[in-house]
Short mmCIF file of C-alpha atoms in Angstrom, two decimals:
data_model
loop_
_atom_site.label_atom_id
_atom_site.label_comp_id
_atom_site.label_asym_id
_atom_site.label_seq_id
_atom_site.Cartn_x
_atom_site.Cartn_y
_atom_site.Cartn_z
CA MET X 1 -5.13 -14.58 -4.49
CA LYS X 2 -4.82 -16.07 -1.23
CA ARG X 3 -3.25 -13.49 1.17
CA ARG X 4 0.44 -14.93 2.20
CA PHE X 5 0.73 -16.09 5.89
CA VAL X 6 2.39 -13.48 7.85
CA ALA X 7 4.68 -16.23 9.12
CA LEU X 8 6.49 -16.26 5.64
CA ALA X 9 7.32 -12.62 5.78
CA LEU X 10 8.57 -12.96 9.41
CA THR X 11 11.46 -14.67 8.06
CA ALA X 12 12.71 -11.55 6.07
CA PRO X 13 15.87 -9.89 7.36
CA PHE X 14 15.55 -6.18 8.71
CA LEU X 15 16.44 -3.35 6.76
CA LEU X 16 17.37 -0.20 8.79
CA GLY X 17 17.35 2.17 5.88
CA ALA X 18 15.59 5.45 5.19
CA CYS X 19 12.21 3.78 5.77
CA GLY X 20 13.19 2.51 9.21
CA THR X 21 11.18 3.54 12.50
CA ASP X 22 12.49 4.62 15.70
CA ALA X 23 10.34 5.83 18.68
CA SER X 24 10.29 9.27 17.22
CA THR X 25 10.42 9.39 13.46
CA SER X 26 8.57 7.60 10.49
CA THR X 27 9.16 8.06 7.12
CA ALA X 28 7.14 6.36 4.04
CA SER X 29 8.38 6.93 0.57
CA THR X 30 7.66 6.06 -2.99
CA GLY X 31 10.80 7.67 -4.70
CA SER X 32 8.71 10.54 -5.93
CA THR X 33 6.74 11.21 -2.81
CA ALA X 34 7.72 11.42 0.73
CA ALA X 35 5.36 11.93 3.70
CA THR X 36 7.19 12.21 7.03
CA ALA X 37 5.82 12.32 10.58
CA SER X 38 7.47 14.06 13.13
CA ALA X 39 7.58 13.16 16.85
CA GLY X 40 4.93 15.59 17.70
CA GLY X 41 2.74 13.77 15.09
CA GLU X 42 2.99 16.53 12.27
CA VAL X 43 3.07 15.13 8.71
CA GLN X 44 4.63 17.03 6.06
CA ASN X 45 4.43 16.18 2.34
CA VAL X 46 7.68 16.53 0.58
CA LYS X 47 7.03 16.26 -2.94
CA SER X 48 3.53 15.22 -4.77
CA VAL X 49 3.34 12.92 -7.44
CA ALA X 50 -0.18 13.89 -8.08
CA GLU X 51 0.33 15.86 -11.21
CA ILE X 52 2.42 13.61 -13.20
CA THR X 53 1.01 12.49 -16.50
CA ALA X 54 1.09 8.93 -17.82
CA GLY X 55 1.30 9.54 -21.50
CA SER X 56 -0.92 7.83 -23.98
CA THR X 57 0.71 4.33 -24.67
CA PHE X 58 -0.49 1.49 -22.24
CA ASN X 59 -1.59 -2.13 -22.29
CA ASP X 60 -4.08 -4.09 -20.07
CA THR X 61 -1.71 -5.03 -17.44
CA ASP X 62 -0.98 -1.33 -16.90
CA VAL X 63 -4.63 -0.51 -16.58
CA MET X 64 -5.01 -3.71 -14.24
CA PHE X 65 -2.07 -2.74 -12.14
CA LEU X 66 -3.46 0.75 -11.42
CA GLN X 67 -7.04 -0.68 -10.63
CA MET X 68 -5.75 -3.42 -8.35
CA LEU X 69 -3.25 -0.97 -6.68
CA LEU X 70 -6.12 1.60 -6.23
CA ASP X 71 -8.45 -1.07 -4.56
CA ASN X 72 -5.70 -2.02 -2.26
CA GLN X 73 -4.65 1.47 -1.44
CA GLU X 74 -8.14 2.72 -0.68
CA GLN X 75 -8.56 -0.34 1.63
CA GLY X 76 -5.16 0.62 3.20
CA GLN X 77 -6.27 4.18 3.75
CA GLU X 78 -9.16 2.98 5.97
CA MET X 79 -6.82 0.68 8.07
CA VAL X 80 -4.15 3.19 8.70
CA GLN X 81 -6.91 5.72 9.60
CA ILE X 82 -8.29 3.17 12.12
CA ALA X 83 -4.63 2.84 13.33
CA VAL X 84 -4.27 6.62 13.86
CA ASP X 85 -7.52 6.46 15.90
CA ARG X 86 -6.78 3.27 18.03
CA ALA X 87 -3.23 2.73 18.33
CA GLN X 88 -1.34 3.55 21.55
CA ARG X 89 2.08 3.42 20.55
CA GLN X 90 3.47 6.66 18.88
CA ASP X 91 5.79 4.77 16.53
CA VAL X 92 2.60 3.03 15.00
CA ILE X 93 0.68 6.24 14.80
CA ASP X 94 3.68 8.10 13.19
CA MET X 95 4.06 5.27 10.75
CA ALA X 96 0.23 5.34 9.76
CA LYS X 97 0.05 8.89 9.25
CA ALA X 98 2.85 8.69 7.07
CA VAL X 99 1.42 5.91 4.86
CA ASP X 100 -2.12 7.82 4.85
CA LEU X 101 -0.56 10.99 3.45
CA THR X 102 1.64 9.19 0.92
CA GLN X 103 -0.83 6.71 -0.40
CA ALA X 104 -3.52 9.55 -0.81
CA ASP X 105 -1.32 11.33 -3.05
CA GLU X 106 -0.80 8.30 -5.10
CA ILE X 107 -4.43 7.44 -5.30
CA THR X 108 -5.16 10.86 -6.65
CA MET X 109 -2.24 10.29 -9.29
CA MET X 110 -3.69 6.48 -10.37
CA LYS X 111 -7.10 7.84 -10.90
CA ASN X 112 -5.70 10.83 -12.94
CA TRP X 113 -3.93 8.14 -15.08
CA LEU X 114 -6.94 5.78 -15.63
CA THR X 115 -9.19 9.02 -16.52
CA GLU X 116 -6.17 10.00 -18.72
CA TRP X 117 -6.55 6.45 -20.41
CA GLY X 118 -10.45 6.71 -20.67
CA LYS X 119 -10.42 3.62 -18.05
CA PRO X 120 -12.70 3.22 -15.06
CA ALA X 121 -10.84 3.63 -11.50
CA LYS X 122 -13.17 0.97 -10.15
CA LEU X 123 -11.73 -2.67 -9.87
CA ASP X 124 -14.20 -5.33 -11.55
CA LYS X 125 -14.10 -7.95 -8.76
CA ARG X 126 -15.19 -10.95 -10.90
CA GLU X 127 -12.75 -13.28 -9.91
CA SER X 128 -12.34 -14.85 -13.58
CA LEU X 129 -11.16 -11.75 -14.82
CA HIS X 130 -8.08 -11.75 -12.66
CA ALA X 131 -6.90 -15.56 -13.17
CA ASP X 132 -3.71 -14.26 -14.89
CA HIS X 133 -3.01 -11.55 -12.42
CA GLY X 134 -3.01 -13.88 -9.18
CA GLY X 135 -6.43 -13.21 -8.39
CA LEU X 136 -8.29 -10.48 -6.30
CA PRO X 137 -6.86 -8.21 -3.39
CA SER X 138 -7.23 -10.43 -0.45
CA THR X 139 -7.87 -8.02 2.50
CA GLY X 140 -11.60 -8.77 3.21
CA ASP X 141 -13.93 -6.06 4.82
CA ASP X 142 -14.72 -8.48 7.73
CA GLU X 143 -10.82 -8.22 8.70
CA ILE X 144 -10.85 -4.41 8.47
CA ALA X 145 -14.06 -4.37 10.43
CA ALA X 146 -12.22 -6.55 12.92
CA LEU X 147 -9.72 -3.90 13.76
CA LYS X 148 -12.38 -1.67 14.95
CA LYS X 149 -13.33 -4.08 17.54
CA VAL X 150 -10.32 -5.79 18.51
CA LYS X 151 -9.11 -4.97 22.22
CA LYS X 152 -6.92 -2.11 22.40
CA ALA X 153 -4.04 -4.21 24.18
CA ASP X 154 -4.02 -6.30 21.17
CA PHE X 155 -4.80 -3.45 18.38
CA GLU X 156 -1.07 -2.96 17.34
CA THR X 157 -0.22 -6.46 16.64
CA ALA X 158 -3.55 -7.27 14.73
CA PHE X 159 -2.95 -4.11 12.87
CA LEU X 160 0.61 -4.69 11.86
CA ASN X 161 0.06 -8.36 10.99
CA LEU X 162 -2.95 -7.51 8.79
CA PHE X 163 -1.39 -4.33 7.18
CA LEU X 164 2.26 -6.13 6.55
CA ALA X 165 0.35 -8.82 4.47
CA HIS X 166 -1.89 -6.16 2.83
CA GLN X 167 1.27 -4.40 1.73
CA HIS X 168 3.07 -7.54 0.61
CA ASN X 169 0.03 -7.53 -1.98
CA ALA X 170 0.93 -4.38 -3.28
CA VAL X 171 4.41 -5.61 -3.90
CA GLU X 172 3.23 -8.67 -5.94
CA PHE X 173 0.84 -6.11 -8.02
CA ALA X 174 4.18 -4.18 -8.74
CA ALA X 175 6.26 -7.22 -9.71
CA LEU X 176 3.12 -7.94 -12.33
CA GLU X 177 3.41 -4.56 -13.92
CA LEU X 178 7.45 -4.91 -14.09
CA ASP X 179 6.93 -8.25 -15.95
CA LYS X 180 4.13 -7.45 -18.22
CA GLY X 181 3.35 -3.45 -18.33
CA SER X 182 4.27 -1.53 -21.09
CA ASN X 183 3.79 2.26 -20.06
CA GLU X 184 6.96 3.82 -18.95
CA GLN X 185 5.55 5.82 -15.88
CA ALA X 186 3.58 2.93 -14.69
CA ARG X 187 6.76 0.66 -14.66
CA ALA X 188 8.67 3.66 -12.88
CA TYR X 189 5.86 3.79 -10.41
CA ALA X 190 5.60 -0.16 -9.95
CA GLU X 191 9.40 -0.13 -9.12
CA ARG X 192 8.97 2.56 -6.40
CA VAL X 193 6.17 0.60 -5.20
CA LYS X 194 7.98 -2.60 -4.87
CA GLU X 195 10.67 -0.92 -2.96
CA SER X 196 8.96 1.40 -0.53
CA ARG X 197 6.20 -1.34 0.40
CA ALA X 198 9.04 -4.00 0.81
CA ASP X 199 10.80 -1.19 3.09
CA GLN X 200 7.36 -0.83 4.84
CA VAL X 201 7.14 -4.40 5.52
CA GLN X 202 10.29 -4.55 7.06
CA GLN X 203 9.54 -1.54 9.05
CA MET X 204 6.27 -3.17 10.52
CA LEU X 205 8.43 -6.28 11.37
CA LYS X 206 10.71 -4.36 13.40
CA LEU X 207 7.63 -2.70 15.15
CA LEU X 208 6.30 -5.97 15.78
CA ASN X 209 9.44 -7.23 17.35
CA GLY X 210 9.91 -3.86 19.33
#
């Protein structure tokens, strides 16, 4: 999958709802998990999804969705942790902390589901296996490594542009699951991912233009 150009995403309208960000508060939510960062940087987990079970009925799309999203979110964790260390704007730090906590809980849940199904959590990155799924996740190790070296003055813009496109990939994975997946819990989770990551995209667009 070629990562969509950020310029395309910049044409989307702002959504100033529960996932919006102001100078003091940031909230990231999946629908069954909410992580909130306060003005002082403290992050609270409102409700955990890690103990939800998926059930025994699933198809190949359900498995591929979880494997691709796990790979995406593990990369995302690395990116937001860099942002917590390097960002200067508190609203960017708060957003990164909220995403870090929320996605950590989701990662545990997805690994539990794959274990429950007897499937590996590790994504097989042979591109031919992903032709029907839009290709592989597109954020490269070099791009993530570059975040550690970009000038501090340019960090927020570099991080937000990269992470915005990264979260848009998660929306695409969720759309695939909603189209072809069969597991009820995985489909419900995909719907929450689709909504929450789309809201995060709008949140980051607001931060880029702030």
